[in-house]
Coordinates of C-alpha atoms in Angstrom, one line a residue:
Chain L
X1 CA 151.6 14.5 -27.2
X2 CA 151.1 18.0 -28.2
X3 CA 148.3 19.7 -29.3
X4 CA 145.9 22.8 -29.8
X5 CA 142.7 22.1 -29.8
X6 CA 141.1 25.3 -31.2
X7 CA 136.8 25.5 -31.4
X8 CA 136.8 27.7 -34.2
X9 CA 139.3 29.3 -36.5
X10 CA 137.2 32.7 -37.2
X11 CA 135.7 35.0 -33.7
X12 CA 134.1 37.3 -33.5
X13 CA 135.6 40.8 -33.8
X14 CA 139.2 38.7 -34.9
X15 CA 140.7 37.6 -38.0
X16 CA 141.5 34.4 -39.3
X17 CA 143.0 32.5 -36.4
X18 CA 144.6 35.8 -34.8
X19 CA 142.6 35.0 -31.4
X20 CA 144.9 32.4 -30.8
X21 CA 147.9 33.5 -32.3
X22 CA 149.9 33.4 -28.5
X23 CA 149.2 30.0 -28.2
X24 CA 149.6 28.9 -32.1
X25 CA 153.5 30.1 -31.9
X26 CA 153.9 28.3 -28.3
X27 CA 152.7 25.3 -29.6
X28 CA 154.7 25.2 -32.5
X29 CA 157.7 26.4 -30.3
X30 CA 160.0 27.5 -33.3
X31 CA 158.9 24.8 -35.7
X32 CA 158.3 26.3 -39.2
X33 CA 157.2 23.3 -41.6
X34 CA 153.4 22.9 -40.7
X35 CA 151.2 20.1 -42.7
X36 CA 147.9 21.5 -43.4
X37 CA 145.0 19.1 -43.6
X38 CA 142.2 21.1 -46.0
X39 CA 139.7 18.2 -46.1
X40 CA 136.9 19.7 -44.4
X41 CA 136.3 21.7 -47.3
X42 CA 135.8 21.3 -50.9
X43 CA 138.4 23.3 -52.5
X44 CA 141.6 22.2 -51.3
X45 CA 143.7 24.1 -53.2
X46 CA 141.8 27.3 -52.0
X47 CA 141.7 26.5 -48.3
X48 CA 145.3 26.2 -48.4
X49 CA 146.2 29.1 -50.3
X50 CA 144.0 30.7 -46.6
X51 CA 146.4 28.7 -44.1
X52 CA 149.5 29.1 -46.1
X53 CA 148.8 33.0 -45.8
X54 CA 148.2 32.8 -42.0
X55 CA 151.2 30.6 -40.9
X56 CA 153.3 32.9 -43.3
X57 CA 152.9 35.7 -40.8
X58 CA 154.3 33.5 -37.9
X59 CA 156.9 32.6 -40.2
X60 CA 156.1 28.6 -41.0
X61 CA 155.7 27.5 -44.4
X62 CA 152.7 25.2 -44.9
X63 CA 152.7 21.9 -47.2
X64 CA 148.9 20.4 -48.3
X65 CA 149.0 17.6 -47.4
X66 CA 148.0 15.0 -50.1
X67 CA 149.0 11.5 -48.6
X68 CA 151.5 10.1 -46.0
X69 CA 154.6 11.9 -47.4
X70 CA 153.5 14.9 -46.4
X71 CA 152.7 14.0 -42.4
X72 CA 155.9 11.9 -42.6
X73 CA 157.9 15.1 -43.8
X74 CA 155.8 17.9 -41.2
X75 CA 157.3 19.4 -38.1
X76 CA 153.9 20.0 -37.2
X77 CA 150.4 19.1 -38.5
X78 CA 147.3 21.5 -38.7
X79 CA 143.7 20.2 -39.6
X80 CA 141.7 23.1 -40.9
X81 CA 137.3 23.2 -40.7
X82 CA 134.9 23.0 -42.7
X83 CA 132.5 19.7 -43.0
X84 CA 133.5 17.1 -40.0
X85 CA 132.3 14.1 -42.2
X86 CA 133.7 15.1 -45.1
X87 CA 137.1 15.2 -42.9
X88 CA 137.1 12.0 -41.7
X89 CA 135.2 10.1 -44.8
X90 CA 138.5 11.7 -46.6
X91 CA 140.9 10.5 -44.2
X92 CA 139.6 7.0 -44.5
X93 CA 139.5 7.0 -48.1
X94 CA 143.7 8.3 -47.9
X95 CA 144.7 5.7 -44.9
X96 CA 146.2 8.5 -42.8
X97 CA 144.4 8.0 -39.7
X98 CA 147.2 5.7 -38.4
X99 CA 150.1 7.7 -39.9
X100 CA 148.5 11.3 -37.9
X101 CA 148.0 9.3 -35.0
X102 CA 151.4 8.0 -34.9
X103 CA 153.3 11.1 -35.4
X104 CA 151.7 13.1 -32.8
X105 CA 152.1 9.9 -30.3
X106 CA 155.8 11.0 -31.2
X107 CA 155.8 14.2 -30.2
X108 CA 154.8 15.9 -33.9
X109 CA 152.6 19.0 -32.5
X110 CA 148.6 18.6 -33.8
X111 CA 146.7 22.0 -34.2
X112 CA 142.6 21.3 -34.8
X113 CA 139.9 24.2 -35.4
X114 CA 136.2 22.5 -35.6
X115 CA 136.3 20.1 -37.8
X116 CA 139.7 19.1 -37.2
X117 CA 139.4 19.2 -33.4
X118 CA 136.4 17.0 -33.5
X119 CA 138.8 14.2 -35.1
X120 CA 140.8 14.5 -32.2
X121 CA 138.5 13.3 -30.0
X122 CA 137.6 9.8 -29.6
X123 CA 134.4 9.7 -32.8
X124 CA 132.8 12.6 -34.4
X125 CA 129.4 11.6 -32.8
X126 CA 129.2 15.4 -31.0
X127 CA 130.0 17.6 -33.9
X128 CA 127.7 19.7 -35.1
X129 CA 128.2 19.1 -39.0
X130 CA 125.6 17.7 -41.2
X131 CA 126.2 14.3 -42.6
X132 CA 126.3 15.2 -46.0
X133 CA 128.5 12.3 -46.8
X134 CA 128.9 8.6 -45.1
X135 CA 132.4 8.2 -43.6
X136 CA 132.8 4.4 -42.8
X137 CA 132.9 4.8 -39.1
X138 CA 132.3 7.8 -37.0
X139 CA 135.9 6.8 -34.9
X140 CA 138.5 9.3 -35.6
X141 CA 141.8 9.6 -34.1
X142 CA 141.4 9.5 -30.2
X143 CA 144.0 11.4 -29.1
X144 CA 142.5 12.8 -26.2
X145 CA 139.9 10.0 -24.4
X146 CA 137.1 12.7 -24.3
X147 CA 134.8 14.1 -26.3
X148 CA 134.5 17.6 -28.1
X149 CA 131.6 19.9 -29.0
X150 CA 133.4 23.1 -30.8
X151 CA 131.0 26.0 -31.5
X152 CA 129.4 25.7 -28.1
X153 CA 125.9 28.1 -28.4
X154 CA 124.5 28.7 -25.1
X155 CA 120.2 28.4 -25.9
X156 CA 118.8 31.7 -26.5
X157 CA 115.9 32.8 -24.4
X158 CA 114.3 34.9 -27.1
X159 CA 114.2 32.1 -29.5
X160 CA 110.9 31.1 -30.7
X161 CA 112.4 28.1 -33.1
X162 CA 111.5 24.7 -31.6
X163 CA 114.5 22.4 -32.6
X164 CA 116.8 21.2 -29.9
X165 CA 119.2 23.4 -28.2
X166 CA 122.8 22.4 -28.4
X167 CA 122.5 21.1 -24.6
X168 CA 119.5 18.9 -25.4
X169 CA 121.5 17.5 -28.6
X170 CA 124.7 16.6 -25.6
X171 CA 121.9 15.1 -23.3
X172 CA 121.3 12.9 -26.0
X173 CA 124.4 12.2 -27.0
X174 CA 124.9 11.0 -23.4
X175 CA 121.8 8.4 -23.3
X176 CA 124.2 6.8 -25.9
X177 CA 127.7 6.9 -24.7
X178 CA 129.8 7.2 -21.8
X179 CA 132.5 9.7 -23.2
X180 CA 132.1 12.8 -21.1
X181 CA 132.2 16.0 -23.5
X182 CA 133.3 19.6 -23.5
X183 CA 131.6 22.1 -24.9
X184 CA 133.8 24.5 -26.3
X185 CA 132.5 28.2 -27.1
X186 CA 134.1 30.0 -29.8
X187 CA 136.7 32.0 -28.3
X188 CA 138.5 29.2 -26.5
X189 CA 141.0 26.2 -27.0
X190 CA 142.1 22.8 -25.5
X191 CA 146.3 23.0 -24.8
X192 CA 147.2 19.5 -24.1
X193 CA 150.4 17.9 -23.3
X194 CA 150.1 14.0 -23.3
X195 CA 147.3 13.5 -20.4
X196 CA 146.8 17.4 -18.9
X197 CA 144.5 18.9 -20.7
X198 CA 144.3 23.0 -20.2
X199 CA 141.4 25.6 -20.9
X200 CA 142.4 28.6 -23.0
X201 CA 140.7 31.8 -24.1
X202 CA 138.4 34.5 -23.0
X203 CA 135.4 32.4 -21.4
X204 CA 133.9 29.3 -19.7
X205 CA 133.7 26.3 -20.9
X206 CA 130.6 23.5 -20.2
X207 CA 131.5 20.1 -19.6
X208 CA 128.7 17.3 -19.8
X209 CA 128.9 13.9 -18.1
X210 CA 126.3 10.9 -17.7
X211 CA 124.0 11.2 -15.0
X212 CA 125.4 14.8 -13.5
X213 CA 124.7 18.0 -13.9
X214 CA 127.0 20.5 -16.0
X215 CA 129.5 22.1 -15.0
X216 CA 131.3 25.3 -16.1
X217 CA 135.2 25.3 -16.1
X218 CA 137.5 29.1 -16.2
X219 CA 140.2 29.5 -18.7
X220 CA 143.4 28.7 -17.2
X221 CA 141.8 25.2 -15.3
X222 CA 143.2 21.8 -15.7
X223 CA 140.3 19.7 -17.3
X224 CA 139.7 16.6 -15.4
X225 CA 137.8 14.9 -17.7
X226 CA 138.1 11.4 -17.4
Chain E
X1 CA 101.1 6.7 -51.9
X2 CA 100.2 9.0 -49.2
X3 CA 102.2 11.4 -46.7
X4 CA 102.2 14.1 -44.3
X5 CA 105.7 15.3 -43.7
X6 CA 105.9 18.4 -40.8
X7 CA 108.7 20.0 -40.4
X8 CA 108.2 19.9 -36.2
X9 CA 105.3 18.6 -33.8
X10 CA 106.0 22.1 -31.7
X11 CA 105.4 25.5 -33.1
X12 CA 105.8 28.5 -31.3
X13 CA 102.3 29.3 -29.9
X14 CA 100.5 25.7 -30.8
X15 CA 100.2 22.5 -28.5
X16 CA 101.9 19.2 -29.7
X17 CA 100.8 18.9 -33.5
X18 CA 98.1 21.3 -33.1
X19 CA 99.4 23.6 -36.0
X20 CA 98.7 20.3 -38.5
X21 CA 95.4 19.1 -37.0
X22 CA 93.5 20.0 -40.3
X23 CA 95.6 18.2 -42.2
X24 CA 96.0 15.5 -39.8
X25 CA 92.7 14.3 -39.7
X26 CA 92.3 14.8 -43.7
X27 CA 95.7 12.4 -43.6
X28 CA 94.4 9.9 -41.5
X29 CA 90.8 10.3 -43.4
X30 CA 88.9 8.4 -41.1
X31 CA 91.1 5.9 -40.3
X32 CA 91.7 5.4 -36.9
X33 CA 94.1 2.7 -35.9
X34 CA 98.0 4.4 -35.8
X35 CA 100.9 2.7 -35.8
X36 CA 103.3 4.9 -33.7
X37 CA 107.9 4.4 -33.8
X38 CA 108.6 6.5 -30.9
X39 CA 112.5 5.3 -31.8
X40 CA 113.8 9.0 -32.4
X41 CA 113.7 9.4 -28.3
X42 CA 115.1 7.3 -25.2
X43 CA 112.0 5.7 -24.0
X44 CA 109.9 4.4 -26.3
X45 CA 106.9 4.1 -23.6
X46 CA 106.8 7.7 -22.4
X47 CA 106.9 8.5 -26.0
X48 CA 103.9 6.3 -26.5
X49 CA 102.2 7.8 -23.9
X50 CA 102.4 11.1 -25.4
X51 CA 101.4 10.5 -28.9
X52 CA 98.3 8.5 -27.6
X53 CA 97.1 11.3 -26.2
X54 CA 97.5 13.6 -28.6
X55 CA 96.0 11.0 -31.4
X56 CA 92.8 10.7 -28.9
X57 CA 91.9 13.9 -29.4
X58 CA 91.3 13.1 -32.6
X59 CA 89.8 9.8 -32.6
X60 CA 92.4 7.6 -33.2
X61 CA 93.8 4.8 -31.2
X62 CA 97.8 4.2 -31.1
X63 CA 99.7 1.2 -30.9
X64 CA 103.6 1.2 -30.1
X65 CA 105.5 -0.5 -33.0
X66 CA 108.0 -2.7 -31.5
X67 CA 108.7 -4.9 -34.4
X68 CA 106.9 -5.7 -37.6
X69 CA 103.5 -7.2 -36.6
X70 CA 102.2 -3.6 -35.8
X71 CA 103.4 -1.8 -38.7
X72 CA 101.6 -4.7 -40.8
X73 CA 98.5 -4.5 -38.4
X74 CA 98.4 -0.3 -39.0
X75 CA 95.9 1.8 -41.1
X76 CA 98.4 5.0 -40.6
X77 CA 102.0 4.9 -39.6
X78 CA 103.5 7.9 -37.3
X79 CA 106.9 8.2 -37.0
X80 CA 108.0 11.1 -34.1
X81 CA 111.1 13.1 -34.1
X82 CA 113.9 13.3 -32.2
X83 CA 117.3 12.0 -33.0
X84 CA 117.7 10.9 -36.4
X85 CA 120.7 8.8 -36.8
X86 CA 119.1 6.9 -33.0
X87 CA 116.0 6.7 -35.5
X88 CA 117.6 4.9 -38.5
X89 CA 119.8 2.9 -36.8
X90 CA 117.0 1.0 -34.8
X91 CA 115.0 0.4 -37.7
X92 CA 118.0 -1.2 -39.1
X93 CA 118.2 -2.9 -36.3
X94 CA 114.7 -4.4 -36.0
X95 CA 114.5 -4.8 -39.8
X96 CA 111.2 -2.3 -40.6
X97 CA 112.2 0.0 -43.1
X98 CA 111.2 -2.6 -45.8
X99 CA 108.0 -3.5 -44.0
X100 CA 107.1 0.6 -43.8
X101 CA 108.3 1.1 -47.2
X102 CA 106.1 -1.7 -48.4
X103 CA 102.8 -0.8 -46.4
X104 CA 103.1 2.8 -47.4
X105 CA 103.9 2.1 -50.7
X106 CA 100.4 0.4 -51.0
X107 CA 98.7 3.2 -49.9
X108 CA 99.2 2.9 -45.9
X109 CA 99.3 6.5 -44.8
X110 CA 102.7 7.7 -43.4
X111 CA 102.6 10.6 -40.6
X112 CA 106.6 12.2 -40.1
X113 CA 107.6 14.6 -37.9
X114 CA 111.3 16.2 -37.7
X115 CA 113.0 12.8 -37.5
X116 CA 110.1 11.1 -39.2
X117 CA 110.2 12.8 -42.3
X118 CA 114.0 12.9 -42.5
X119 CA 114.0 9.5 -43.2
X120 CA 111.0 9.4 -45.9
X121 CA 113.6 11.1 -48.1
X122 CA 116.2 8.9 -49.6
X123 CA 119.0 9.8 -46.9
X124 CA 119.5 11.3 -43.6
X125 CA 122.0 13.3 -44.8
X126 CA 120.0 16.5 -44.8
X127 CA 119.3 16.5 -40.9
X128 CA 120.1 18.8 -38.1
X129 CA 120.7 16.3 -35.7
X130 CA 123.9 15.1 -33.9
X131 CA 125.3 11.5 -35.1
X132 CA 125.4 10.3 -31.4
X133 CA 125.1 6.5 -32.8
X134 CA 126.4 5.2 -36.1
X135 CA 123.6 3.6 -38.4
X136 CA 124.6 1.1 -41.1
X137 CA 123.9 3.5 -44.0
X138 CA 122.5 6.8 -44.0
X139 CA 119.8 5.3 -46.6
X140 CA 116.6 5.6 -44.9
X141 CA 113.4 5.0 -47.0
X142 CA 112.8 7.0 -50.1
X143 CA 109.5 7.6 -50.2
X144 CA 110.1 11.0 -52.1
X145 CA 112.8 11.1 -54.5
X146 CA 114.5 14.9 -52.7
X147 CA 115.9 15.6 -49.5
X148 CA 113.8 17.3 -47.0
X149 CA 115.5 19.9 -43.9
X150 CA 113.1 20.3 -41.3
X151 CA 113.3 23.3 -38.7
X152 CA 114.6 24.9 -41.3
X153 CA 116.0 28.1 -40.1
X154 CA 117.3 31.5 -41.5
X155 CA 120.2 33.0 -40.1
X156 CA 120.3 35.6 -37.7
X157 CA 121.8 38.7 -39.3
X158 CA 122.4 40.0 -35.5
X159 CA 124.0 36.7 -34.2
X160 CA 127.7 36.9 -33.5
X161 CA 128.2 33.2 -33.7
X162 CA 130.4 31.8 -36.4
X163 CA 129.5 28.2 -36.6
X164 CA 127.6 27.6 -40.1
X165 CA 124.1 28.7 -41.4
X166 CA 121.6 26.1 -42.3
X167 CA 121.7 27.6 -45.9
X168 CA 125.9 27.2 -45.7
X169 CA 125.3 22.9 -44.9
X170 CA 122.8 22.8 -47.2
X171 CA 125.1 24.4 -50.0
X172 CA 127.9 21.9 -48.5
X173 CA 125.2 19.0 -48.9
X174 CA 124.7 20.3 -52.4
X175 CA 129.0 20.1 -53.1
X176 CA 129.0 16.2 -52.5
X177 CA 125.0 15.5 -54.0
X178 CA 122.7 16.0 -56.5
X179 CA 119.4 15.3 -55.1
X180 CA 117.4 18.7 -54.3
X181 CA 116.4 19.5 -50.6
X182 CA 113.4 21.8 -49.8
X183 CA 114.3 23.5 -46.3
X184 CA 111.0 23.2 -44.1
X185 CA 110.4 26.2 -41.7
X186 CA 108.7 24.7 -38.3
X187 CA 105.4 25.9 -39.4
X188 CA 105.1 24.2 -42.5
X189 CA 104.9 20.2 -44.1
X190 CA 104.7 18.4 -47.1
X191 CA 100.9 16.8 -48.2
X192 CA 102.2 14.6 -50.4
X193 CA 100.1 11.9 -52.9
X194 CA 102.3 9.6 -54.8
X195 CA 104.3 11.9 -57.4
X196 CA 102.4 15.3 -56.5
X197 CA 103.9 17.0 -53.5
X198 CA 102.6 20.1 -52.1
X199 CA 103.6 22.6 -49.3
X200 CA 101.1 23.5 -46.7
X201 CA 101.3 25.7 -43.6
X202 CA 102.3 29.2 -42.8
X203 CA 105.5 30.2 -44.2
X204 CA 106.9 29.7 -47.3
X205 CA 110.0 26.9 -47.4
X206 CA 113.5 27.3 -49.2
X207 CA 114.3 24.9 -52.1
X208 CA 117.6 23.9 -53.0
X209 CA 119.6 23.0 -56.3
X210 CA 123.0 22.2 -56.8
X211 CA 124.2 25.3 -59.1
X212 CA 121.0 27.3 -58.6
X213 CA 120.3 30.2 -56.3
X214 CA 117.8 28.8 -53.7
X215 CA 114.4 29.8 -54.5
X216 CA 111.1 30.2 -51.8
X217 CA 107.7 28.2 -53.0
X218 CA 104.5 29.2 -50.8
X219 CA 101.5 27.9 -49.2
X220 CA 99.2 26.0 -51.4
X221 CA 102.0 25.2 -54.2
X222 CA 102.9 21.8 -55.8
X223 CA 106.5 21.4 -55.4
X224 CA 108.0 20.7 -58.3
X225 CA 111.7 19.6 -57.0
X226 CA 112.6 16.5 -59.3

């Protein structure tokens, strides 16, 4: 398996996607017909119309993908942001769970920003998305066996608002499950090939287990997560 | 029917619930045994512990609803926050929502806080929280026909952080729904007698429609949101 796990598409003081634009070509290794997965937002049409701009200036032509026909036909598949219930709710309603999951067990390249990297992971139960729709089942595609918070937010000092910081939401998520999670700030990226899973980009990133204290991992570290 | 609905039990610069005691006492008018589902947190008895404290103070004695014999035994319900979707899912689980929705419904006062009054709107689909377990249905009571966002919070013009406003998942909320949702800043709540709801506290709170600009309501005003 190959795949970019990105935590957000837009960073801070960088266009759309160009952050991660070394590892977006590696990944894709020459491969020029990318599927793009624009469920996470309303507007399909629109949110294509963004990728298709993007992956034109590194030279792949991107198909929106509508049903099976068009994961069947990609080279590689890219799962845009935006809402991660409305994602998956959407991906249930169109069966393609099992057809994305079996591609890129074959070797078909997955690329996720937010939304679409929360699918990755084993259920959506750490993203950060209101549930403004009611998928069937928070499990999504397991690809990797670990969890994924993107948008990591560090709690801020100064803050006088009262509801949970991000880390108090993980704590919780942990009195629930067993699935270890990483939290993934903005400017960096999960590169995995089949079980190693990399850290990418300019800073840390904070990984939460059960029972243990967390832990920061560097850019450039293996992640041994489970 | 009669409710209080807080945004949050801690507001900058005010013990547990002390920003609400006015209108907690004129809630509770007199009554004095409470009902308390400390389900939106891990351990129900620390939980307990705290709200019978806090209810002491003001002359009231609190029971810890384990099932439906102490919701049907209650003058006042209190539901605490904390995770939302942990909230629902165990009153699923233990059958009370129609017990609660029947008790309040003939005139029981019901006492929400954060989680609490999340689910005295007709979904949970408005709530900050993370989805660390999967309820059967995001239906949750309906007590008042709109959605409610507690700690509501205005974005930070200064913040670097590209994850989504509160006002950008509300508007998402508002792509897949209809029902209105007033956005509750920490310092306010919702006094609310059967079809008459009005907004008390400190700050004004941010309404909104699907194709509308949001609006602000203040202090003292009957919310007109249906």
């Amino acid at each position: 398996m190959q795949l970019l796990l990105l935590s957000s598409s837009n960073v801070y003081g960088y266009g759309y996607l160009d952050h991660a634009e070394r590892e977006l070509r590696a990944r894709l290794d020459g491969r020029t017909r990318v599927a793009f997965v624009p469920f996470a937002l309303q507007d399909h049409e629109a949110y294509t119309a963004t990728a298709r701009e993007r992956f034109a200036r590194i030279d792949c032509e991107v198909t929106q993908v509508r049903g099976a026909a068009e994961i069947e036909a990609a080279e590689a598949i890219f799962v845009g942001g935006g809402n991660t219930f409305r994602l998956l709710k959407t991906l249930y309603e169109r069966e393609l769970l099992d057809v994305i999951r079996a591609r890129v067990r074959s070797g078909v390249p997955y690329i996720g920003t937010s939304a679409g990297t929360n699918i990755a992971a084993p259920t959506i139960r750490t993203t950060n998305d209101m549930p403004i729709v009611q998928p069937p089942s928070f499990d999504a595609l397991g690809l990797v066996p670990y969890q994924i918070n993107p948008h990591y937010l560090d709690a801020d000092p100064s803050s006088t608002h009262q509801g949970e910081t991000r880390e108090q939401r993980l704590q919780q998520y942990l009195e629930e499950n067993t699935a270890p999670v990483i939290g993934l700030r903005e400017d960096t990226m999960l590169w995995v090939d089949d079980d190693v899973t990399t850290l990418h980009g300019r800073s840390s990133a904070r990984v939460f287990r059960r029972g243990a204290e967390p832990i920061e991992i560097e850019p450039g570290s293996v992640v041994a997560l489970v």
